[in-house]
mmCIF file of C-alpha atoms in Angstrom:
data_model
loop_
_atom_site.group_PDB
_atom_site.id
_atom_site.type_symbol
_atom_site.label_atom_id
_atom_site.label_comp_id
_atom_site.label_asym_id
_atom_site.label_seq_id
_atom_site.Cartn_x
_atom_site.Cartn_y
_atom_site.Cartn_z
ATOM 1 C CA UNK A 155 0.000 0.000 0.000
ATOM 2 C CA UNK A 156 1.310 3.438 -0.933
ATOM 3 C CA UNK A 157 2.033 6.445 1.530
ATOM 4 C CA UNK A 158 0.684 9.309 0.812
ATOM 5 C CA UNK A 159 2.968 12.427 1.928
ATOM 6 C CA UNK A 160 -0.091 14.851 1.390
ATOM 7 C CA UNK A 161 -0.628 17.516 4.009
ATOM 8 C CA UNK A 162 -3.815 19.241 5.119
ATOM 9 C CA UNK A 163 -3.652 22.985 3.920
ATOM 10 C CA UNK A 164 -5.669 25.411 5.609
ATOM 11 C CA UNK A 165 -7.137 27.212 2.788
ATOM 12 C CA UNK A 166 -6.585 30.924 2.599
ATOM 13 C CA UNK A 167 -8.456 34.105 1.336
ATOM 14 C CA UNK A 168 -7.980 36.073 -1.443
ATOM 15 C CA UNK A 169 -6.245 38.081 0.800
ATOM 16 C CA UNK A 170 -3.570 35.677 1.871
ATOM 17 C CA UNK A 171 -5.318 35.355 5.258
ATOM 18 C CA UNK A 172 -6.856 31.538 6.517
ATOM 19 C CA UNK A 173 -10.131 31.621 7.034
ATOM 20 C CA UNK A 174 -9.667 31.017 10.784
ATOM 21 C CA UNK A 175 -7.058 33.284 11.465
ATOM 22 C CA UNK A 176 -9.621 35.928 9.820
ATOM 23 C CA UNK A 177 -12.348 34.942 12.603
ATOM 24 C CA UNK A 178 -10.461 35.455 14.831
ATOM 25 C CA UNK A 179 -9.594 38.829 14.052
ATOM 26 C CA UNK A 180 -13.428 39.789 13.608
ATOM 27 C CA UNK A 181 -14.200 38.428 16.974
ATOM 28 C CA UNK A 182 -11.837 40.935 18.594
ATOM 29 C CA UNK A 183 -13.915 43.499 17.259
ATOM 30 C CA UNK A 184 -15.513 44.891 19.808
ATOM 31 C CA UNK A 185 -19.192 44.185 19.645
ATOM 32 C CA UNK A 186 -19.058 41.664 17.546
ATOM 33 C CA UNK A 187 -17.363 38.709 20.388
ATOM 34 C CA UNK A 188 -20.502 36.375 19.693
ATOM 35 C CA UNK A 189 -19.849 36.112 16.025
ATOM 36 C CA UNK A 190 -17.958 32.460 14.986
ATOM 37 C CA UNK A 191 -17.251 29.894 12.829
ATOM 38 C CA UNK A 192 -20.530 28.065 12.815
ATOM 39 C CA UNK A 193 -19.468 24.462 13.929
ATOM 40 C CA UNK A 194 -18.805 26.214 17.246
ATOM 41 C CA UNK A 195 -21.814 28.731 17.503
ATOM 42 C CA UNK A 196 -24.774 27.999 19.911
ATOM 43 C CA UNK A 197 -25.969 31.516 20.107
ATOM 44 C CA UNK A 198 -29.318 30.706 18.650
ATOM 45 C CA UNK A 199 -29.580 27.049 19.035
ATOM 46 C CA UNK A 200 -32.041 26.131 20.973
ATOM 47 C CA UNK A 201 -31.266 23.667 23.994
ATOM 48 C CA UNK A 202 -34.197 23.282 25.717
ATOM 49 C CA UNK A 203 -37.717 23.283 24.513
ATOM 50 C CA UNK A 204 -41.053 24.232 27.016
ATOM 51 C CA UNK A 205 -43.715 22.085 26.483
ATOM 52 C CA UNK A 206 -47.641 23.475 25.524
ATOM 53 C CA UNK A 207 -49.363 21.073 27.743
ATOM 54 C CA UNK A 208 -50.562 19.784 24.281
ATOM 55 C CA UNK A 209 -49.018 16.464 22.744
ATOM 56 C CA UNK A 210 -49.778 17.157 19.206
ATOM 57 C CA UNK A 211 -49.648 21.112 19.404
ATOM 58 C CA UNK A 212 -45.635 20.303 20.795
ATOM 59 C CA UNK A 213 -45.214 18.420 17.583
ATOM 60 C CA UNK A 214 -46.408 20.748 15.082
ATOM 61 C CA UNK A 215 -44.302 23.690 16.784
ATOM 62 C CA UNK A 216 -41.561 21.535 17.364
ATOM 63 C CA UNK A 217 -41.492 18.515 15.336
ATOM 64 C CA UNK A 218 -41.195 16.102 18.578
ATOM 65 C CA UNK A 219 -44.470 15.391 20.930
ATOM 66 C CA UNK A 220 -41.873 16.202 23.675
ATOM 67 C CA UNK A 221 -40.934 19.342 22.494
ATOM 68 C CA UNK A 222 -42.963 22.799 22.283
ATOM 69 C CA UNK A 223 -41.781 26.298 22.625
ATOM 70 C CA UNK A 224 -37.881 26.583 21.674
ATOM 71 C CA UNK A 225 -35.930 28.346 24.597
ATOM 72 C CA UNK A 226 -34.463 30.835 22.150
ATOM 73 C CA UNK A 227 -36.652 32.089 19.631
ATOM 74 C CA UNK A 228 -40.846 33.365 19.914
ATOM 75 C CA UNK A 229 -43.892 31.716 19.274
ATOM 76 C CA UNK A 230 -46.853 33.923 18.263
ATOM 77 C CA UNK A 231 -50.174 33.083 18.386
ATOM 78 C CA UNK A 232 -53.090 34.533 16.733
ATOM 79 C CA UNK A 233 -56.617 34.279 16.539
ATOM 80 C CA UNK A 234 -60.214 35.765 16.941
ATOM 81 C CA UNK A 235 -61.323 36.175 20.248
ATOM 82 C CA UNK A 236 -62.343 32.585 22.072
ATOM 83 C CA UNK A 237 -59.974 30.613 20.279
ATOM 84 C CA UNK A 238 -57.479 29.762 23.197
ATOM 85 C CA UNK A 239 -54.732 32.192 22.633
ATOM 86 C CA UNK A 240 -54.812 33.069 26.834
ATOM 87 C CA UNK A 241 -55.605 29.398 27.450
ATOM 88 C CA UNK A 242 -52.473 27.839 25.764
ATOM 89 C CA UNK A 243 -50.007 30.510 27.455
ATOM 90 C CA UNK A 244 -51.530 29.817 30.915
ATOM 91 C CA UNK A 245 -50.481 26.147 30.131
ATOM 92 C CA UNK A 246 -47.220 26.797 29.401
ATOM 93 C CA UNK A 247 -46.603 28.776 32.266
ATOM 94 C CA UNK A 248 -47.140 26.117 33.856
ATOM 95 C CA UNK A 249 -44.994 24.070 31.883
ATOM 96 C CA UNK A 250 -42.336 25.841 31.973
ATOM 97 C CA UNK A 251 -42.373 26.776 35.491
ATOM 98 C CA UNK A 252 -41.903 22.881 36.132
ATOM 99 C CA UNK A 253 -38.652 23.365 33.900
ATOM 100 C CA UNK A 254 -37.637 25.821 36.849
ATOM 101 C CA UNK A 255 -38.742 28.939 34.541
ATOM 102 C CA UNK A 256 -39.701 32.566 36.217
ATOM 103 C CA UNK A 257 -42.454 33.634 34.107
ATOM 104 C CA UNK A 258 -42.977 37.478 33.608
ATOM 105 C CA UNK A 259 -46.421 38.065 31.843
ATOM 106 C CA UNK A 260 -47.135 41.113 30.555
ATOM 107 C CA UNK A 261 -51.626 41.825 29.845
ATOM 108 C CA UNK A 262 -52.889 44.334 27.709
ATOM 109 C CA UNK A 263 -56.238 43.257 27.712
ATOM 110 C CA UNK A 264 -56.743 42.903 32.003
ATOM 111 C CA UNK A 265 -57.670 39.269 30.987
ATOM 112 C CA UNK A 266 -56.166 37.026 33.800
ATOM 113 C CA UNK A 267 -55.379 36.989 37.449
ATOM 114 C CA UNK A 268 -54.543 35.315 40.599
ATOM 115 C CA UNK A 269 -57.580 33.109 40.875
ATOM 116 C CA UNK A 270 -57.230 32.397 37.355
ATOM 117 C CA UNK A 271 -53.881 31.240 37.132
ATOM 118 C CA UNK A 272 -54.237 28.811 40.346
ATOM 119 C CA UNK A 273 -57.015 27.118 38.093
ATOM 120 C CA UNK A 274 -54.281 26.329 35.779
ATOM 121 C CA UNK A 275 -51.842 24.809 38.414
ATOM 122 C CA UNK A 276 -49.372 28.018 38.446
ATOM 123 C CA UNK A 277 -47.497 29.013 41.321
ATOM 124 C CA UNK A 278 -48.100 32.411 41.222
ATOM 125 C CA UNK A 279 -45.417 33.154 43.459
ATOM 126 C CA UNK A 280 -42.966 32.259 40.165
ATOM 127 C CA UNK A 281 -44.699 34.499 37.810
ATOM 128 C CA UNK A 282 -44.525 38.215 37.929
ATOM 129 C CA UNK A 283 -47.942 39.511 36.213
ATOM 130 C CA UNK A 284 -47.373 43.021 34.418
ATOM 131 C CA UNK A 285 -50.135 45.443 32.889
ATOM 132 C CA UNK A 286 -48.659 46.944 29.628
ATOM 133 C CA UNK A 287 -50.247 49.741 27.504
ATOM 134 C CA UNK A 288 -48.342 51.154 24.921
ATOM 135 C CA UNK A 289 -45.828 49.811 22.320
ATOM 136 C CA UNK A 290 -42.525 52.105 23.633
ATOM 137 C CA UNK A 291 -43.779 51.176 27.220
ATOM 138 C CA UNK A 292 -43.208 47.248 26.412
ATOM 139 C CA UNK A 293 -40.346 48.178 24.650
ATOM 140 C CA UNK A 294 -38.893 49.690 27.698
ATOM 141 C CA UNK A 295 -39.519 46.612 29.787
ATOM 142 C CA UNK A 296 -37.721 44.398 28.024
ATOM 143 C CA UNK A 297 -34.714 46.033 27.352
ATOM 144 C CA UNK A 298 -34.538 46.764 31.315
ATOM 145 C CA UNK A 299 -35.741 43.377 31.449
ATOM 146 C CA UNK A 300 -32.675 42.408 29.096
ATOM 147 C CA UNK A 301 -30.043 44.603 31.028
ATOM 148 C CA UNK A 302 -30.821 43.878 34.618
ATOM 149 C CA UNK A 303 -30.546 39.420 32.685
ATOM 150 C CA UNK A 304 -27.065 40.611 31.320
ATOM 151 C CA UNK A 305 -26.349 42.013 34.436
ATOM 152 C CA UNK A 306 -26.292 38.730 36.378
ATOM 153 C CA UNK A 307 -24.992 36.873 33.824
ATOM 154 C CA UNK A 308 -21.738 38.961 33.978
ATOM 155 C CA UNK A 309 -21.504 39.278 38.119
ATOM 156 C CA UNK A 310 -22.710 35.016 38.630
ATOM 157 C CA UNK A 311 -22.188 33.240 35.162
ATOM 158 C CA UNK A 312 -25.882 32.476 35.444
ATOM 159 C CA UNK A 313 -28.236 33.254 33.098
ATOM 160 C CA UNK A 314 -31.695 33.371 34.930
ATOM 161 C CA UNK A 315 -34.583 31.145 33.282
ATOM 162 C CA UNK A 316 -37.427 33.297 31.977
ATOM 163 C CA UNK A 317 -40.401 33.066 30.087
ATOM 164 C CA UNK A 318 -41.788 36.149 28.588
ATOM 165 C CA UNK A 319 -45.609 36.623 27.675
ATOM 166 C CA UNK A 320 -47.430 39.272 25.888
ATOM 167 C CA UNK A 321 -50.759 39.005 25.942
ATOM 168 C CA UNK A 322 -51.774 40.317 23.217
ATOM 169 C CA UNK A 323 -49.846 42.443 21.232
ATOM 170 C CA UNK A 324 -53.271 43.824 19.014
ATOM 171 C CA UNK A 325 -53.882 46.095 22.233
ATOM 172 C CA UNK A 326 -51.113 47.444 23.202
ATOM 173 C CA UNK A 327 -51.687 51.163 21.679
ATOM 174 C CA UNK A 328 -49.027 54.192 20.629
ATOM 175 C CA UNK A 329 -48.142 56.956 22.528
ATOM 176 C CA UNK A 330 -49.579 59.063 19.518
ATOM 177 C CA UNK A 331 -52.840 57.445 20.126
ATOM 178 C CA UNK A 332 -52.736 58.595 23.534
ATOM 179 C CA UNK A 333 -51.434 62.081 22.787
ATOM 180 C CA UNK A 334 -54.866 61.888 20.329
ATOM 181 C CA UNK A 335 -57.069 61.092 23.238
ATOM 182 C CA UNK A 336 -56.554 63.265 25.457
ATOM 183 C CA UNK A 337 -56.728 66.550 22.660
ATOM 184 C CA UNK A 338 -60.230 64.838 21.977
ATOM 185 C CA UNK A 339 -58.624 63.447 18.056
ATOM 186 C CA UNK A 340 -60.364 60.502 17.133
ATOM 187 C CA UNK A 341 -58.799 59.740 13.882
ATOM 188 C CA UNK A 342 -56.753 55.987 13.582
ATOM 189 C CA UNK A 343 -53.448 55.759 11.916
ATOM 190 C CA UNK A 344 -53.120 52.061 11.794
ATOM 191 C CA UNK A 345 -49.590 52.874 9.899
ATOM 192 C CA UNK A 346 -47.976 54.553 13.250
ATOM 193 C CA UNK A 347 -48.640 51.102 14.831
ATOM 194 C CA UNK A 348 -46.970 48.899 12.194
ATOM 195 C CA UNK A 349 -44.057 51.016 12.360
ATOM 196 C CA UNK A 350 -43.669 51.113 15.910
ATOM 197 C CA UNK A 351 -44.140 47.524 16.440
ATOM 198 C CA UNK A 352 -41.914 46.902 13.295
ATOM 199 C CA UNK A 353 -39.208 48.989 16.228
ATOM 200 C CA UNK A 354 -39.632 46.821 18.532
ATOM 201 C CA UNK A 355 -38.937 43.341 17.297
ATOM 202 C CA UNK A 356 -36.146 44.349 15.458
ATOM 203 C CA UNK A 357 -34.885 46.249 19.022
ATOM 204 C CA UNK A 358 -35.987 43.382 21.612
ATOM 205 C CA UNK A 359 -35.659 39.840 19.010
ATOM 206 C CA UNK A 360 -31.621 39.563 18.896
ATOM 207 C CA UNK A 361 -31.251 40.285 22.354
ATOM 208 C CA UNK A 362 -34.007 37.970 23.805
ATOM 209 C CA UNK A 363 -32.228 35.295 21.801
ATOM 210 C CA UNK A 364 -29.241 35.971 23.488
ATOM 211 C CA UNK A 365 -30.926 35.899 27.090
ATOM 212 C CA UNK A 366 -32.465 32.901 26.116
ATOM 213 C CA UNK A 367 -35.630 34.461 26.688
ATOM 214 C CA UNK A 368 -38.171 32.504 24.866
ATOM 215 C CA UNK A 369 -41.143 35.560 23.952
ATOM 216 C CA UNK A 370 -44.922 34.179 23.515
ATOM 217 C CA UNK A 371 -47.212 36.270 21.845
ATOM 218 C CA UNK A 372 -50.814 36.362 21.068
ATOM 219 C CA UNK A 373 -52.594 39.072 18.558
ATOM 220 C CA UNK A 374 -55.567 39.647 16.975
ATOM 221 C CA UNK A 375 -56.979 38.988 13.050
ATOM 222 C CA UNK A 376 -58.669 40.601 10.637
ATOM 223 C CA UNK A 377 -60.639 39.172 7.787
ATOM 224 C CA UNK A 378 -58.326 40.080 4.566
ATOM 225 C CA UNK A 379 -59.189 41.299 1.341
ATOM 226 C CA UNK A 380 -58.819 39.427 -2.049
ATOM 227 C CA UNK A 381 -60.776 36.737 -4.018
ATOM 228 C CA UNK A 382 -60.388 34.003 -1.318
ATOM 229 C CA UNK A 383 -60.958 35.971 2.352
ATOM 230 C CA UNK A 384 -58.249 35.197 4.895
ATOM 231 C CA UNK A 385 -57.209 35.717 8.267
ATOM 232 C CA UNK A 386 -54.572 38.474 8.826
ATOM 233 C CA UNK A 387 -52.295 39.201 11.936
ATOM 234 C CA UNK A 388 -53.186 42.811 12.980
ATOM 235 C CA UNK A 389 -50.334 45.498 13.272
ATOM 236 C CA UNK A 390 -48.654 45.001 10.078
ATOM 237 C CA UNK A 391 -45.880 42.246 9.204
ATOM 238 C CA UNK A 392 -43.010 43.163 11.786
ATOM 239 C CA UNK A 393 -44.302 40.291 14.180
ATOM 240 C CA UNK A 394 -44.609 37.794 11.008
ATOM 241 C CA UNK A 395 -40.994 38.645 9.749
ATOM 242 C CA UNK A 396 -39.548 38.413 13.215
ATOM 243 C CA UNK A 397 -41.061 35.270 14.730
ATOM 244 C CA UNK A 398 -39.719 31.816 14.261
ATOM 245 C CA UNK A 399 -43.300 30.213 14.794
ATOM 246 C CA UNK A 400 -46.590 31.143 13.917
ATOM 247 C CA UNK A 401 -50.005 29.935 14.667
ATOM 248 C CA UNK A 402 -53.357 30.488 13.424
ATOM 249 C CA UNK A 403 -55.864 29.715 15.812
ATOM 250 C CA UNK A 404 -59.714 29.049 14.773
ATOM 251 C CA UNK A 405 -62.633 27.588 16.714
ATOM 252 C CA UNK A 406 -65.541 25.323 15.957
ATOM 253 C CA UNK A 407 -68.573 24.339 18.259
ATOM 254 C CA UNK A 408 -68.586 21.133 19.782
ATOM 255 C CA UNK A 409 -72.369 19.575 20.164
ATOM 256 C CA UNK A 410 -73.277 16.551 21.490
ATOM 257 C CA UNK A 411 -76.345 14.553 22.048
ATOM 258 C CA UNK A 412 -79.876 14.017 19.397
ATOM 259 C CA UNK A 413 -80.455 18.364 20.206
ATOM 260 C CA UNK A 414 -77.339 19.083 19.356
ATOM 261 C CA UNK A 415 -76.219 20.625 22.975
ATOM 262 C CA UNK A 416 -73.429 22.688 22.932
ATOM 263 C CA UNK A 417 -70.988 21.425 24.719
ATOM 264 C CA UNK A 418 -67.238 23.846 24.312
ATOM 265 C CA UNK A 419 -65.307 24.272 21.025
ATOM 266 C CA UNK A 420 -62.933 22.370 18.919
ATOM 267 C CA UNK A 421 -59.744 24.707 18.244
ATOM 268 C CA UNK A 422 -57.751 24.069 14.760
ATOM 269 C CA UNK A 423 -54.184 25.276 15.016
ATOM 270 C CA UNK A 424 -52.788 26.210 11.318
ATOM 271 C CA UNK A 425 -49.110 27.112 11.042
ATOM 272 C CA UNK A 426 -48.650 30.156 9.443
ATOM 273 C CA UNK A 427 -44.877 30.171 9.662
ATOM 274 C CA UNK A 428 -42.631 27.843 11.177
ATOM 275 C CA UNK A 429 -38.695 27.358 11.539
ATOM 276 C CA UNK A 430 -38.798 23.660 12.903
ATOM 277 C CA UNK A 431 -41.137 21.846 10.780
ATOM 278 C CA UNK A 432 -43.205 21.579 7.358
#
């Protein structure tokens, strides 16, 4: 059998530079430390997944009965009123507060409380609950939310386990609809909205994914215009764009019996978007 008196070449830029002596030099930069060659990034991968308290809603979001919400990235979920938006985050809270997860959930709508969280097995004494009104006022939040998380991380090498919930995002108003209000202005500028929300995910999504924050969202829809009518997120396409999952929730009535007795609803969940699956 032959020798072969090859060596392994490390192969090298236009420039003259290897490849891996030029990532190195960009992670020096500063600001740019958790930038690397891929085979040895985990800055987005997600390592831990928080179940729904729904077998085959895990696997559609996830791919794996087991799995659920990823620890890094957001879930929204979407909906007309009465389709289970508030009912499937109350479940994961409590999911994920058996992970060992602080839950900080932030209402718009004044739609749950204590009483209504024991119901769902939640110890409410691991969930902060938050009333949020405006767009810039969640936006605030979280980044102090994000700051005071980076904080610890730097003093204890621990990065606390949090779930964040916004519930839902089609109420949270503008400061320029407020402004309107009180000078008696009535008239709705649905684009001010859009833009400001388009702000925040593209202020509050990189930096929750580096907290390993995983962000749950519920919103509104709107019947859509065209030939075939649809069902449209309200507030414009920053949420779509920035979200790794999506969910489209609808409701049917559930009878039973020879008079038809209505008994609850039967909720169809319709991906929209996702990142894990088909």
């Amino acid at each position: 059998m032959a020798r072969s008196n090859s060596k392994t070449v490390t192969p090298k830029t236009s420039s003259g530079i290897s490849f891996l002596e030029l990532d190195k030099q960009l992670s020096k930069i500063d600001g740019f430390e958790t930038g690397s060659i891929l085979k040895d990034n985990s800055f987005s991968e997600v390592d831990e997944w928080i179940p729904t308290g729904n077998y085959l809603l895990n696997a559609q979001i996830s791919g794996s009965l087991f799995g659920g919400v990823p620890n890094t990235r957001s879930l929204g979920l979407m909906g007309d009123p009465g389709t289970g938006k508030s009912f499937v985050c109350l479940n994961v809270v409590r999911e994920a507060q058996k992970k060992g997860y602080d839950v900080i959930y932030c209402d718009t709508e004044g739609a749950i409380d204590k009483s209504s969280a024991l119901k769902f097995g939640i110890d409410e004494n691991k969930m902060r609950y938050q009333p949020i009104k405006t767009v810039s006022q969640f936006q605030t939040f979280v980044s102090n939310l994000l700051s005071i998380v980076k904080t610890s991380k730097e003093k204890n090498g621990i990065t606390p386990k949090i779930l964040l919930i916004l519930d839902s995002l089609g109420m949270l108003s503008t400061d320029k609809e407020l402004a309107d209000a009180l000078k008696g202005h009535n008239a709705q500028d649905m684009g001010a909205k859009a833009k400001e929300l388009r702000k925040l995910f593209r202020v509050i999504t990189l930096d929750l994914t580096a907290a390993k924050i995983p962000l749950i969202c519920t919103n509104h829809v709107y019947a859509g215009g065209g030939f075939f009518p649809t069902k449209e997120s309200s507030g414009g396409d920053g949420p779509i764009f920035a979200m790794s999952v999506i969910s489209f929730l609808s409701k049917a009535q559930l009878k039973e019996g020879n008079n038809n007795t209505k008994t609850g609803i039967i909720v169809t969940s319709n991906l929209r978007k996702s990142r894990f699956t088909i």
